[in-house]
Amino acid sequence: MLPKTTQNGQPPPDLVFGYVSARSEGGTPMTEATDLTSAVPYRASEDTRARARERAEAAGLTVSAESRLGFTVYGSPAAYEQLTGGRVTSYEALQHVSIGRRRYVTHLDLVGRGQPEARGVGAAPDADDIEAVVLEQPRSCYHLAPSPQPPNVSKYHLRLPGDVSMLLGATSAHAQGAVGAGVDVAMVDTGHYAHPFFTLQGYDIDPVVTVVPGTNPAKDPVGHGTGESANIFAVAPGAKLKFFRAADDNGNLTSAVAGFLKAKAAHPKVLTNSWGGDFDFPPADPHPPAASRVWILEIKDAVEKGIVVVFSAGNGHFSVEPQVPGVIAAGGVFVGPGLTVEASDYATGYASPWFPGEIVPTVCGLVGMLPRAQYLMLPVQPGCQLDVEESQASDGQMPDTPDGTTFDDGWGLFSGTSAAAPQIAGAAAVLLGENGLPNLTVQQVTEALVKTATDVTAGHNHPRFNNPAGPGPDEATGPGLANVSAALAFAKAHF
């Protein structure tokens, strides 16, 4: 069995991304929080945040995004060392990554006298306005001028927008004029390429906001953000997309937290995220890791601001994001030839060991099956990572055939719960954009989607969890596959 972590002896990168937790009025540091039901006790005063920011900037760090709890930063390892008195080191951790693989991924830590034992967490002993310094954890996408029309391929798949709209029960809602008009949906991902598909369909997309310094807002080196965003419009064609690119030039999500904070500050009605981390399952500790508690509270703060926050459940991953109470965790259901319906064995599902009573997923979207979930024909930047990878045979870890597209045609077959999250975000947008409804709360949107979902009684979810689908809510698909028209009718009748 491979060790979970190994030392690599390599120096840290020249640019390190992180988060500074300002000292809260409640007195308990975010990294030590055991009550994660609300972010309110962990908010810091404006004066405290201003002093903490001044101290971080004096050490050489640049502030990239702020919230009521703290702020994200980036800078050299020396700047972090100046602020904390510790030393930035790197190590390798074995975890699930994209396209179902497991490999060692480089993580960063702050070590030295006065530094906490928790991985990725540092202290600033001489700063009474700073609770903790947390280094950004590696995250992977949960999937993962071309023609505006998709190519014809022989492999079974769904097309957008028509097939996805129909199977999620959105087509009849659209016929009634419920298209999510005027609803801002924010998405944090690898980038967004101006594919002619979006122009042909007439979708509304704001200029891309970049988070990593020096990156091009017109590029998507992976193709993940571009492709998965099409799922929003398949369900809510009248929504407005506000896209935040959190990837570096290599497509790595180095600033996912900063992207989330920037998106949160833009006050969207819906915020969708098709990525996350990976931890041991079942976890040894009854509480989430210290570094994750800061992140949990930032997510809780978004929910408490009235934003419908959606996260992918994962593709065999066990991550903290979809477990956070108030978040809609998007799982996977596969609709096959002949409209057979079963749990996707590519998608994660479990009872949360960290938040009693929370089940992942909250509700499901459309997701393909193992080994590669090649299921939805999605637009991507020509020649990007996914355009190339999906057009080729796999590397032997997951024997499968190419998707039938070419390596540079700007189209690819992929899905994962990365597709389910924006589908559910689109469903929320349809509800929030409907005339005659009051301002729906996060809880009301969730209730409408959960209580009207189509029950799924066949199949199992990802083998890592291997939970069966059965009558009623379960740990494979939650309440089942979202039904937009039914959820809309429920909301009109009850709210």
PDB file of C-alpha atoms in Angstrom, residues 103-327:
ATOM      1  CA  ARG A 103      -1.602  10.270  -7.652  1.00  0.00           C
ATOM      2  CA  TYR A 104       0.745  12.214  -5.413  1.00  0.00           C
ATOM      3  CA  VAL A 105      -0.017  15.927  -5.339  1.00  0.00           C
ATOM      4  CA  THR A 106       2.332  18.570  -3.951  1.00  0.00           C
ATOM      5  CA  HIS A 107       1.059  20.328  -0.807  1.00  0.00           C
ATOM      6  CA  LEU A 108       2.578  23.173   1.192  1.00  0.00           C
ATOM      7  CA  ASP A 109       2.996  23.554   4.939  1.00  0.00           C
ATOM      8  CA  LEU A 110       4.304  26.134   7.414  1.00  0.00           C
ATOM      9  CA  VAL A 111       6.703  24.640   9.953  1.00  0.00           C
ATOM     10  CA  GLY A 112       8.980  25.883  12.709  1.00  0.00           C
ATOM     11  CA  ARG A 113       8.890  27.114  16.269  1.00  0.00           C
ATOM     12  CA  GLY A 114       5.458  28.421  17.264  1.00  0.00           C
ATOM     13  CA  GLN A 115       3.737  26.971  14.195  1.00  0.00           C
ATOM     14  CA  PRO A 116       0.673  24.701  14.595  1.00  0.00           C
ATOM     15  CA  GLU A 117       0.934  20.977  13.930  1.00  0.00           C
ATOM     16  CA  ALA A 118      -2.038  21.078  11.571  1.00  0.00           C
ATOM     17  CA  ARG A 119      -0.935  20.767   7.948  1.00  0.00           C
ATOM     18  CA  GLY A 120      -1.137  23.925   5.889  1.00  0.00           C
ATOM     19  CA  VAL A 121      -1.817  26.175   8.892  1.00  0.00           C
ATOM     20  CA  GLY A 122       0.551  28.825  10.201  1.00  0.00           C
ATOM     21  CA  ALA A 123       0.512  31.340  13.050  1.00  0.00           C
ATOM     22  CA  ALA A 124       1.678  34.931  13.304  1.00  0.00           C
ATOM     23  CA  PRO A 125       2.810  34.974  16.957  1.00  0.00           C
ATOM     24  CA  ASP A 126       3.551  38.700  17.054  1.00  0.00           C
ATOM     25  CA  ALA A 127       0.259  39.763  15.450  1.00  0.00           C
ATOM     26  CA  ASP A 128      -2.737  40.133  17.784  1.00  0.00           C
ATOM     27  CA  ASP A 129      -5.008  40.921  14.820  1.00  0.00           C
ATOM     28  CA  ILE A 130      -4.266  37.693  12.899  1.00  0.00           C
ATOM     29  CA  GLU A 131      -5.654  34.341  14.048  1.00  0.00           C
ATOM     30  CA  ALA A 132      -4.040  32.116  11.446  1.00  0.00           C
ATOM     31  CA  VAL A 133      -2.393  31.938   8.044  1.00  0.00           C
ATOM     32  CA  VAL A 134      -3.661  29.085   5.866  1.00  0.00           C
ATOM     33  CA  LEU A 135      -1.925  27.942   2.686  1.00  0.00           C
ATOM     34  CA  GLU A 136      -4.135  27.095  -0.300  1.00  0.00           C
ATOM     35  CA  GLN A 137      -4.715  23.350  -0.668  1.00  0.00           C
ATOM     36  CA  PRO A 138      -4.483  21.719  -4.107  1.00  0.00           C
ATOM     37  CA  ARG A 139      -7.859  21.134  -5.713  1.00  0.00           C
ATOM     38  CA  SER A 140      -8.862  19.330  -8.874  1.00  0.00           C
ATOM     39  CA  CYS A 141     -11.719  19.784 -11.298  1.00  0.00           C
ATOM     40  CA  TYR A 142     -14.563  17.306 -10.942  1.00  0.00           C
ATOM     41  CA  HIS A 143     -15.436  16.366 -14.342  1.00  0.00           C
ATOM     42  CA  LEU A 144     -12.832  17.542 -16.182  1.00  0.00           C
ATOM     43  CA  ALA A 145     -12.372  28.848 -33.755  1.00  0.00           C
ATOM     44  CA  PRO A 146     -14.299  25.662 -33.434  1.00  0.00           C
ATOM     45  CA  SER A 147     -17.646  24.886 -34.952  1.00  0.00           C
ATOM     46  CA  PRO A 148     -20.645  26.129 -32.946  1.00  0.00           C
ATOM     47  CA  GLN A 149     -22.297  22.795 -33.736  1.00  0.00           C
ATOM     48  CA  PRO A 150     -21.069  19.599 -32.012  1.00  0.00           C
ATOM     49  CA  PRO A 151     -19.658  16.744 -34.087  1.00  0.00           C
ATOM     50  CA  ASN A 152     -21.507  13.501 -34.661  1.00  0.00           C
ATOM     51  CA  VAL A 153     -19.908  10.610 -32.773  1.00  0.00           C
ATOM     52  CA  SER A 154     -21.025   6.998 -32.353  1.00  0.00           C
ATOM     53  CA  LYS A 155     -20.535   6.760 -28.575  1.00  0.00           C
ATOM     54  CA  TYR A 156     -23.777   7.151 -26.604  1.00  0.00           C
ATOM     55  CA  HIS A 157     -24.071  10.666 -25.221  1.00  0.00           C
ATOM     56  CA  LEU A 158     -26.377  13.583 -24.453  1.00  0.00           C
ATOM     57  CA  ARG A 159     -26.387  16.873 -26.322  1.00  0.00           C
ATOM     58  CA  LEU A 160     -26.810  20.358 -24.901  1.00  0.00           C
ATOM     59  CA  PRO A 161     -29.062  22.132 -24.458  1.00  0.00           C
ATOM     60  CA  GLY A 162     -31.915  19.876 -25.624  1.00  0.00           C
ATOM     61  CA  ASP A 163     -31.228  16.497 -24.027  1.00  0.00           C
ATOM     62  CA  VAL A 164     -30.129  17.918 -20.673  1.00  0.00           C
ATOM     63  CA  SER A 165     -33.058  20.340 -20.548  1.00  0.00           C
ATOM     64  CA  MET A 166     -35.550  17.575 -21.281  1.00  0.00           C
ATOM     65  CA  LEU A 167     -34.164  14.997 -18.842  1.00  0.00           C
ATOM     66  CA  LEU A 168     -34.026  17.529 -15.998  1.00  0.00           C
ATOM     67  CA  GLY A 169     -37.632  18.554 -16.591  1.00  0.00           C
ATOM     68  CA  ALA A 170     -36.719  22.085 -17.652  1.00  0.00           C
ATOM     69  CA  THR A 171     -38.197  22.096 -21.171  1.00  0.00           C
ATOM     70  CA  SER A 172     -41.795  22.658 -20.052  1.00  0.00           C
ATOM     71  CA  ALA A 173     -40.650  25.402 -17.659  1.00  0.00           C
ATOM     72  CA  HIS A 174     -38.938  27.129 -20.576  1.00  0.00           C
ATOM     73  CA  ALA A 175     -42.150  26.919 -22.589  1.00  0.00           C
ATOM     74  CA  GLN A 176     -43.840  28.875 -19.780  1.00  0.00           C
ATOM     75  CA  GLY A 177     -41.152  31.561 -19.926  1.00  0.00           C
ATOM     76  CA  ALA A 178     -39.251  30.379 -16.835  1.00  0.00           C
ATOM     77  CA  VAL A 179     -35.651  30.606 -18.078  1.00  0.00           C
ATOM     78  CA  GLY A 180     -33.822  32.211 -15.146  1.00  0.00           C
ATOM     79  CA  ALA A 181     -33.952  35.660 -16.743  1.00  0.00           C
ATOM     80  CA  GLY A 182     -32.044  38.310 -14.810  1.00  0.00           C
ATOM     81  CA  VAL A 183     -30.454  35.856 -12.380  1.00  0.00           C
ATOM     82  CA  ASP A 184     -26.694  36.207 -11.886  1.00  0.00           C
ATOM     83  CA  VAL A 185     -24.950  32.831 -11.647  1.00  0.00           C
ATOM     84  CA  ALA A 186     -21.282  32.968 -10.651  1.00  0.00           C
ATOM     85  CA  MET A 187     -18.876  30.150 -11.468  1.00  0.00           C
ATOM     86  CA  VAL A 188     -15.305  29.640 -10.259  1.00  0.00           C
ATOM     87  CA  ASP A 189     -13.216  27.373 -12.466  1.00  0.00           C
ATOM     88  CA  THR A 190     -10.282  27.030 -14.885  1.00  0.00           C
ATOM     89  CA  GLY A 191     -11.371  29.740 -17.320  1.00  0.00           C
ATOM     90  CA  HIS A 192     -13.942  30.534 -19.975  1.00  0.00           C
ATOM     91  CA  TYR A 193     -13.214  30.549 -23.692  1.00  0.00           C
ATOM     92  CA  ALA A 194     -15.525  32.490 -26.024  1.00  0.00           C
ATOM     93  CA  HIS A 195     -16.698  29.417 -27.925  1.00  0.00           C
ATOM     94  CA  PRO A 196     -19.055  30.118 -30.868  1.00  0.00           C
ATOM     95  CA  PHE A 197     -21.536  27.698 -29.278  1.00  0.00           C
ATOM     96  CA  PHE A 198     -22.387  30.303 -26.637  1.00  0.00           C
ATOM     97  CA  THR A 199     -22.749  33.040 -29.260  1.00  0.00           C
ATOM     98  CA  LEU A 200     -24.999  30.891 -31.443  1.00  0.00           C
ATOM     99  CA  GLN A 201     -27.292  30.196 -28.503  1.00  0.00           C
ATOM    100  CA  GLY A 202     -27.371  33.865 -27.459  1.00  0.00           C
ATOM    101  CA  TYR A 203     -26.251  33.228 -23.886  1.00  0.00           C
ATOM    102  CA  ASP A 204     -25.416  36.172 -21.598  1.00  0.00           C
ATOM    103  CA  ILE A 205     -21.828  36.067 -20.275  1.00  0.00           C
ATOM    104  CA  ASP A 206     -20.027  38.883 -18.454  1.00  0.00           C
ATOM    105  CA  PRO A 207     -16.300  39.525 -19.097  1.00  0.00           C
ATOM    106  CA  VAL A 208     -14.189  36.924 -17.278  1.00  0.00           C
ATOM    107  CA  VAL A 209     -12.544  37.999 -14.013  1.00  0.00           C
ATOM    108  CA  THR A 210      -9.076  36.532 -13.441  1.00  0.00           C
ATOM    109  CA  VAL A 211      -7.678  35.810  -9.987  1.00  0.00           C
ATOM    110  CA  VAL A 212      -4.130  34.587 -10.651  1.00  0.00           C
ATOM    111  CA  PRO A 213      -1.901  37.532 -11.621  1.00  0.00           C
ATOM    112  CA  GLY A 214      -0.889  37.657 -15.281  1.00  0.00           C
ATOM    113  CA  THR A 215      -3.389  35.090 -16.576  1.00  0.00           C
ATOM    114  CA  ASN A 216      -5.383  35.699 -19.739  1.00  0.00           C
ATOM    115  CA  PRO A 217      -9.173  36.091 -19.243  1.00  0.00           C
ATOM    116  CA  ALA A 218      -9.764  34.848 -22.808  1.00  0.00           C
ATOM    117  CA  LYS A 219      -8.068  31.467 -22.248  1.00  0.00           C
ATOM    118  CA  ASP A 220      -9.107  28.190 -20.625  1.00  0.00           C
ATOM    119  CA  PRO A 221      -6.069  25.880 -20.739  1.00  0.00           C
ATOM    120  CA  VAL A 222      -8.018  22.898 -19.394  1.00  0.00           C
ATOM    121  CA  GLY A 223     -11.409  23.466 -21.017  1.00  0.00           C
ATOM    122  CA  HIS A 224     -13.197  22.435 -17.844  1.00  0.00           C
ATOM    123  CA  GLY A 225     -14.748  25.783 -16.975  1.00  0.00           C
ATOM    124  CA  THR A 226     -15.865  26.450 -20.535  1.00  0.00           C
ATOM    125  CA  GLY A 227     -17.455  23.049 -21.045  1.00  0.00           C
ATOM    126  CA  GLU A 228     -19.160  22.658 -17.704  1.00  0.00           C
ATOM    127  CA  SER A 229     -20.606  26.183 -17.795  1.00  0.00           C
ATOM    128  CA  ALA A 230     -22.746  25.149 -20.770  1.00  0.00           C
ATOM    129  CA  ASN A 231     -24.766  23.064 -18.304  1.00  0.00           C
ATOM    130  CA  ILE A 232     -25.996  26.229 -16.567  1.00  0.00           C
ATOM    131  CA  PHE A 233     -27.551  27.522 -19.772  1.00  0.00           C
ATOM    132  CA  ALA A 234     -29.044  24.152 -20.737  1.00  0.00           C
ATOM    133  CA  VAL A 235     -31.280  24.535 -17.678  1.00  0.00           C
ATOM    134  CA  ALA A 236     -31.453  28.348 -17.349  1.00  0.00           C
ATOM    135  CA  PRO A 237     -30.892  29.867 -20.815  1.00  0.00           C
ATOM    136  CA  GLY A 238     -31.850  33.349 -19.592  1.00  0.00           C
ATOM    137  CA  ALA A 239     -29.349  33.517 -16.736  1.00  0.00           C
ATOM    138  CA  LYS A 240     -26.286  35.778 -16.720  1.00  0.00           C
ATOM    139  CA  LEU A 241     -22.936  34.018 -16.169  1.00  0.00           C
ATOM    140  CA  LYS A 242     -20.310  35.763 -14.063  1.00  0.00           C
ATOM    141  CA  PHE A 243     -17.132  33.722 -14.491  1.00  0.00           C
ATOM    142  CA  PHE A 244     -14.066  33.808 -12.239  1.00  0.00           C
ATOM    143  CA  ARG A 245     -10.912  32.166 -13.561  1.00  0.00           C
ATOM    144  CA  ALA A 246      -8.951  30.730 -10.610  1.00  0.00           C
ATOM    145  CA  ALA A 247      -6.387  28.704 -12.615  1.00  0.00           C
ATOM    146  CA  ASP A 248      -2.803  29.508 -13.511  1.00  0.00           C
ATOM    147  CA  ASP A 249      -1.393  29.258 -17.035  1.00  0.00           C
ATOM    148  CA  ASN A 250      -1.055  25.484 -16.633  1.00  0.00           C
ATOM    149  CA  GLY A 251      -4.694  25.099 -15.659  1.00  0.00           C
ATOM    150  CA  ASN A 252      -4.022  24.383 -11.967  1.00  0.00           C
ATOM    151  CA  LEU A 253      -6.653  25.761  -9.578  1.00  0.00           C
ATOM    152  CA  THR A 254      -4.131  27.637  -7.460  1.00  0.00           C
ATOM    153  CA  SER A 255      -6.581  30.334  -6.326  1.00  0.00           C
ATOM    154  CA  ALA A 256      -9.898  28.554  -5.860  1.00  0.00           C
ATOM    155  CA  VAL A 257     -10.552  30.170  -2.474  1.00  0.00           C
ATOM    156  CA  ALA A 258      -9.696  33.649  -3.767  1.00  0.00           C
ATOM    157  CA  GLY A 259     -11.985  33.030  -6.726  1.00  0.00           C
ATOM    158  CA  PHE A 260     -14.779  32.015  -4.356  1.00  0.00           C
ATOM    159  CA  LEU A 261     -14.306  35.154  -2.254  1.00  0.00           C
ATOM    160  CA  LYS A 262     -14.298  37.392  -5.340  1.00  0.00           C
ATOM    161  CA  ALA A 263     -17.417  35.675  -6.638  1.00  0.00           C
ATOM    162  CA  LYS A 264     -19.100  36.023  -3.243  1.00  0.00           C
ATOM    163  CA  ALA A 265     -18.285  39.734  -3.180  1.00  0.00           C
ATOM    164  CA  ALA A 266     -20.040  40.158  -6.550  1.00  0.00           C
ATOM    165  CA  HIS A 267     -23.365  39.255  -4.824  1.00  0.00           C
ATOM    166  CA  PRO A 268     -24.652  36.659  -7.298  1.00  0.00           C
ATOM    167  CA  LYS A 269     -27.879  34.838  -6.538  1.00  0.00           C
ATOM    168  CA  VAL A 270     -26.208  31.485  -7.289  1.00  0.00           C
ATOM    169  CA  LEU A 271     -22.545  30.443  -6.948  1.00  0.00           C
ATOM    170  CA  THR A 272     -21.527  27.111  -8.491  1.00  0.00           C
ATOM    171  CA  ASN A 273     -18.233  25.259  -8.006  1.00  0.00           C
ATOM    172  CA  SER A 274     -17.161  22.097  -9.849  1.00  0.00           C
ATOM    173  CA  TRP A 275     -14.038  21.250  -7.863  1.00  0.00           C
ATOM    174  CA  GLY A 276     -12.799  20.291  -4.400  1.00  0.00           C
ATOM    175  CA  GLY A 277     -10.159  18.459  -2.399  1.00  0.00           C
ATOM    176  CA  ASP A 278      -9.824  14.881  -1.198  1.00  0.00           C
ATOM    177  CA  PHE A 279      -9.346  13.341   2.253  1.00  0.00           C
ATOM    178  CA  ASP A 280      -9.271   9.845   3.745  1.00  0.00           C
ATOM    179  CA  PHE A 281     -12.651   8.158   4.068  1.00  0.00           C
ATOM    180  CA  PRO A 282     -13.753   7.440   6.664  1.00  0.00           C
ATOM    181  CA  PRO A 283     -11.764  10.211   8.370  1.00  0.00           C
ATOM    182  CA  ALA A 284      -9.870   9.453  11.570  1.00  0.00           C
ATOM    183  CA  ASP A 285     -10.765  12.789  13.189  1.00  0.00           C
ATOM    184  CA  PRO A 286     -14.368  13.637  14.165  1.00  0.00           C
ATOM    185  CA  HIS A 287     -13.766  17.218  13.029  1.00  0.00           C
ATOM    186  CA  PRO A 288     -12.562  18.577   9.675  1.00  0.00           C
ATOM    187  CA  PRO A 289      -8.853  19.508   9.388  1.00  0.00           C
ATOM    188  CA  ALA A 290      -7.951  22.878  10.868  1.00  0.00           C
ATOM    189  CA  ALA A 291      -7.180  24.438   7.505  1.00  0.00           C
ATOM    190  CA  SER A 292     -10.571  23.342   6.189  1.00  0.00           C
ATOM    191  CA  ARG A 293     -12.482  24.998   9.034  1.00  0.00           C
ATOM    192  CA  VAL A 294     -11.516  28.426   7.733  1.00  0.00           C
ATOM    193  CA  TRP A 295     -12.785  27.454   4.303  1.00  0.00           C
ATOM    194  CA  ILE A 296     -16.006  25.959   5.719  1.00  0.00           C
ATOM    195  CA  LEU A 297     -16.810  29.224   7.481  1.00  0.00           C
ATOM    196  CA  GLU A 298     -16.186  31.261   4.333  1.00  0.00           C
ATOM    197  CA  ILE A 299     -18.688  29.000   2.546  1.00  0.00           C
ATOM    198  CA  LYS A 300     -21.149  29.352   5.446  1.00  0.00           C
ATOM    199  CA  ASP A 301     -20.780  33.121   5.188  1.00  0.00           C
ATOM    200  CA  ALA A 302     -21.851  32.979   1.532  1.00  0.00           C
ATOM    201  CA  VAL A 303     -24.932  30.932   2.430  1.00  0.00           C
ATOM    202  CA  GLU A 304     -25.762  33.343   5.233  1.00  0.00           C
ATOM    203  CA  LYS A 305     -25.583  36.204   2.725  1.00  0.00           C
ATOM    204  CA  GLY A 306     -28.450  34.512   0.883  1.00  0.00           C
ATOM    205  CA  ILE A 307     -26.398  33.064  -1.976  1.00  0.00           C
ATOM    206  CA  VAL A 308     -27.414  29.618  -3.248  1.00  0.00           C
ATOM    207  CA  VAL A 309     -24.046  27.823  -3.102  1.00  0.00           C
ATOM    208  CA  VAL A 310     -23.635  24.629  -5.151  1.00  0.00           C
ATOM    209  CA  PHE A 311     -20.653  22.266  -5.003  1.00  0.00           C
ATOM    210  CA  SER A 312     -19.994  19.045  -6.889  1.00  0.00           C
ATOM    211  CA  ALA A 313     -20.325  15.992  -4.644  1.00  0.00           C
ATOM    212  CA  GLY A 314     -17.144  14.545  -6.191  1.00  0.00           C
ATOM    213  CA  ASN A 315     -16.117  11.760  -8.516  1.00  0.00           C
ATOM    214  CA  GLY A 316     -15.025   9.278  -5.878  1.00  0.00           C
ATOM    215  CA  HIS A 317     -13.598  12.160  -3.853  1.00  0.00           C
ATOM    216  CA  PHE A 318     -14.277  12.814  -0.185  1.00  0.00           C
ATOM    217  CA  SER A 319     -14.067  16.584   0.197  1.00  0.00           C
ATOM    218  CA  VAL A 320     -15.303  19.060   2.747  1.00  0.00           C
ATOM    219  CA  GLU A 321     -17.094  21.502   0.431  1.00  0.00           C
ATOM    220  CA  PRO A 322     -20.281  19.522  -0.377  1.00  0.00           C
ATOM    221  CA  GLN A 323     -20.770  18.574   3.287  1.00  0.00           C
ATOM    222  CA  VAL A 324     -21.114  22.139   4.563  1.00  0.00           C
ATOM    223  CA  PRO A 325     -24.659  22.650   5.901  1.00  0.00           C
ATOM    224  CA  GLY A 326     -26.639  24.919   3.598  1.00  0.00           C
ATOM    225  CA  VAL A 327     -24.637  23.976   0.499  1.00  0.00           C
TER     226      VAL A 327
END
